[in-house]
Coordinates of C-alpha atoms in Angstrom, one line a residue:
X1 CA -3.2 -56.2 -119.0
X2 CA -6.0 -58.0 -117.3
X3 CA -3.5 -59.9 -115.3
X4 CA -1.7 -56.7 -114.4
X5 CA -4.9 -55.2 -113.3
X6 CA -5.6 -58.1 -111.1
X7 CA -2.2 -58.0 -109.6
X8 CA -2.5 -54.3 -109.3
X9 CA -5.8 -54.7 -107.5
X10 CA -4.2 -57.3 -105.2
X11 CA -1.3 -55.1 -104.4
X12 CA -3.6 -52.3 -103.6
X13 CA -5.6 -54.3 -101.1
X14 CA -2.5 -55.5 -99.3
X15 CA -1.1 -52.0 -99.2
X16 CA -4.4 -50.6 -97.8
X17 CA -4.5 -53.4 -95.2
X18 CA -0.9 -52.7 -94.3
X19 CA -1.6 -49.0 -94.1
X20 CA -4.7 -49.7 -92.0
X21 CA -2.8 -51.8 -89.5
X22 CA -0.1 -49.1 -89.1
X23 CA -2.8 -46.5 -88.6
X24 CA -4.5 -48.5 -85.8
X25 CA -1.2 -48.9 -84.0
X26 CA -0.4 -45.2 -84.4
X27 CA -3.9 -44.3 -83.3
X28 CA -3.5 -46.5 -80.2
X29 CA -0.2 -44.9 -79.5
X30 CA -1.6 -41.4 -79.9
X31 CA -4.6 -42.4 -77.8
X32 CA -2.3 -43.8 -75.1
X33 CA -0.2 -40.7 -75.3
X34 CA -3.2 -38.5 -75.0
X35 CA -4.5 -40.5 -72.1
X36 CA -1.1 -40.1 -70.3
X37 CA -1.1 -36.4 -71.0
X38 CA -4.6 -36.1 -69.7
X39 CA -3.7 -38.1 -66.6
X40 CA -0.6 -36.0 -66.1
X41 CA -2.6 -32.8 -66.5
X42 CA -5.2 -34.1 -64.1
X43 CA -2.4 -35.0 -61.6
X44 CA -0.9 -31.5 -62.1
X45 CA -4.3 -29.9 -61.6
X46 CA -4.8 -32.0 -58.4
X47 CA -1.3 -30.9 -57.2
X48 CA -2.1 -27.3 -58.1
X49 CA -5.4 -27.6 -56.2
X50 CA -3.7 -29.1 -53.2
X51 CA -1.0 -26.5 -53.3
X52 CA -3.6 -23.8 -53.5
X53 CA -5.5 -25.3 -50.6
X54 CA -2.3 -25.6 -48.6
X55 CA -1.5 -21.9 -49.3
X56 CA -5.0 -21.0 -48.3
X57 CA -4.7 -23.0 -45.0
X58 CA -1.3 -21.4 -44.3
X59 CA -2.8 -17.9 -45.0
X60 CA -5.7 -18.7 -42.6
X61 CA -3.2 -20.0 -40.0
X62 CA -1.1 -16.8 -40.3
X63 CA -4.3 -14.6 -40.0
X64 CA -5.4 -16.6 -37.0
X65 CA -1.9 -16.3 -35.4
X66 CA -1.9 -12.6 -36.2
X67 CA -5.4 -12.2 -34.7
X68 CA -4.4 -14.1 -31.5
X69 CA -1.2 -12.0 -31.2
X70 CA -3.3 -8.9 -31.5
X71 CA -5.7 -10.1 -28.9
X72 CA -2.8 -11.0 -26.6
X73 CA -1.3 -7.5 -27.2
X74 CA -4.6 -5.9 -26.4
X75 CA -5.1 -8.1 -23.3
X76 CA -1.6 -7.3 -22.0
X77 CA -2.2 -3.6 -22.7
X78 CA -5.5 -3.6 -20.8
X79 CA -3.8 -5.5 -17.9
X80 CA -1.0 -2.9 -17.8
X81 CA -3.5 -0.1 -17.8
X82 CA -5.7 -1.8 -15.2
X83 CA -2.5 -2.4 -13.0
X84 CA -1.5 1.2 -13.4
X85 CA -5.0 2.5 -12.4
X86 CA -5.0 0.1 -9.5
X87 CA -1.6 1.3 -8.3
X88 CA -2.7 4.9 -8.8
X89 CA -5.9 4.3 -6.7
X90 CA -3.9 2.5 -4.0
X91 CA -1.4 5.3 -3.9
X92 CA -4.2 7.9 -3.6
X93 CA -5.9 5.8 -0.9
X94 CA -2.5 5.6 0.9
X95 CA -2.1 9.4 0.7
X96 CA -5.7 9.9 2.1
X97 CA -5.0 7.4 4.8
X98 CA -1.7 9.0 5.6
X99 CA -3.4 12.4 5.7
X100 CA -6.1 11.1 8.0
X101 CA -3.5 9.5 10.3
X102 CA -1.7 12.9 10.4
X103 CA -4.9 14.7 11.3
X104 CA -5.6 12.0 13.9
X105 CA -2.1 12.3 15.3
X106 CA -2.4 16.1 15.5
X107 CA -5.7 15.6 17.2
X108 CA -4.2 13.1 19.6
X109 CA -1.3 15.3 20.3
X110 CA -3.7 18.2 21.1
X111 CA -5.7 15.8 23.3
X112 CA -2.6 14.6 25.0
X113 CA -1.4 18.2 25.6
X114 CA -4.8 19.2 26.9
X115 CA -4.8 16.1 29.1
X116 CA -1.4 16.8 30.5
X117 CA -2.4 20.4 31.2
X118 CA -5.5 19.3 33.0
X119 CA -3.5 16.7 35.0
X120 CA -1.0 19.3 36.0
X121 CA -3.8 21.7 37.2
X122 CA -5.4 18.7 39.1
X123 CA -1.9 18.0 40.7
X124 CA -1.6 21.7 41.8
X125 CA -5.2 21.8 43.1
X126 CA -4.6 18.5 45.0
X127 CA -1.5 20.0 46.8
X128 CA -3.4 23.2 47.6
X129 CA -6.4 21.3 48.9
X130 CA -4.5 18.6 50.9
X131 CA -2.0 21.2 52.3
X132 CA 0.1 18.3 53.7
X133 CA 0.6 15.2 51.7
X134 CA 2.9 12.2 51.7
X135 CA 5.0 12.0 48.6
X136 CA 4.4 8.3 48.1
X137 CA 0.6 8.9 48.4
X138 CA 0.8 11.7 45.9
X139 CA 2.8 9.5 43.5
X140 CA 0.2 6.7 43.9
X141 CA -2.7 9.1 43.3
X142 CA -1.2 10.4 40.0
X143 CA 0.6 7.2 39.0
X144 CA 4.0 8.8 39.3
X145 CA 7.3 7.6 40.8
X146 CA 8.6 9.4 43.9
X147 CA 11.5 11.1 41.9
X148 CA 8.9 12.3 39.3
X149 CA 6.7 13.8 42.1
X150 CA 9.7 15.6 43.6
X151 CA 10.8 16.9 40.1
X152 CA 7.3 18.1 39.4
X153 CA 7.0 19.9 42.8
X154 CA 10.5 21.5 42.3
X155 CA 9.6 22.6 38.8
X156 CA 6.3 24.2 40.0
X157 CA 8.2 26.0 42.8
X158 CA 10.9 27.3 40.4
X159 CA 8.3 28.9 38.1
X160 CA 6.5 30.3 41.1
X161 CA 3.3 28.3 40.6
X162 CA 3.3 27.0 44.2
X163 CA 5.3 27.5 47.4
X164 CA 6.0 24.8 50.0
X165 CA 8.6 22.6 51.7
X166 CA 9.4 18.9 51.6
X167 CA 10.3 17.7 55.1
X168 CA 12.6 15.0 56.2
X169 CA 9.7 12.6 56.7
X170 CA 8.8 12.6 52.9
X171 CA 5.9 15.1 53.2
X172 CA 5.1 18.1 51.1
X173 CA 3.6 21.1 53.0
X174 CA 1.9 23.5 50.7
X175 CA 2.2 27.2 51.7
X176 CA -0.2 29.6 50.2
X177 CA 0.8 33.1 49.0
X178 CA -0.8 34.7 52.1
X179 CA 0.9 32.2 54.4
X180 CA 4.3 32.9 52.8
X181 CA 3.7 36.6 53.3
X182 CA 2.9 36.0 57.0
X183 CA 6.2 34.0 57.5
X184 CA 8.2 36.8 55.8
X185 CA 6.5 39.4 57.9
X186 CA 7.2 37.4 61.1
X187 CA 10.9 37.2 60.2
X188 CA 11.0 40.9 59.4
X189 CA 9.3 41.8 62.7
X190 CA 11.5 39.7 64.9
X191 CA 14.8 40.4 63.2
X192 CA 17.3 37.6 63.5
X193 CA 15.4 34.4 64.2
X194 CA 16.4 30.7 64.3
X195 CA 15.0 28.0 62.2
X196 CA 13.4 26.6 65.3
X197 CA 11.6 29.9 65.9
X198 CA 10.4 29.9 62.3
X199 CA 9.2 26.3 62.6
X200 CA 7.4 27.0 65.9
X201 CA 5.8 30.1 64.4
X202 CA 4.9 28.2 61.2
X203 CA 2.5 26.0 63.2
X204 CA 0.6 29.2 63.9
X205 CA 1.1 31.0 60.7
X206 CA 0.6 28.1 58.3
X207 CA -2.6 26.1 58.2
X208 CA -1.8 22.4 58.0
X209 CA -5.4 21.2 57.8
X210 CA -7.0 20.2 54.4
X211 CA -8.9 22.9 52.7
X212 CA -12.6 22.2 52.0
X213 CA -13.1 22.1 48.3

């Protein structure tokens, strides 16, 4: 029994040693596994952190783009409003300018009409004062062509403003109302008279000298 005990003790020591060796290997395996797991978890955590950071960056970029788009929209809207206001101001200025031109034109037309009237009165007064005037001298004085002078004289005679004759030497002889009455009276008194008689009497009846103004 003593031998058995010794063998028994020997077998126990070997078994414990064997068991111990297996335990160490297993422990190493477990430790390695745990380390790998820890490493993998650390990598996963790092990836998750990177993904989170990337998502945050993307979100910031989206917000920045949205902000820029909004700023661009506001800028364009302000430009559009500014352009509309500018166009409105320019149109209003154009209307005011057009109105002022219309007033100026009306004023100019009134001035032109008044000037024409004054010029016509001056023309009539010139004929009455000069009594006898060369048509070309008359045209030069009033800056008119000969045919314009003749047309004006004929128009004034037609409406009864003046009386007179244009002779064959290109002269206009103004005959006043009183002188015209004297010529008519002469014809009435003498009955049938020739043109020569009237012409001869005209030198006596019609004053051919300029009238003092």
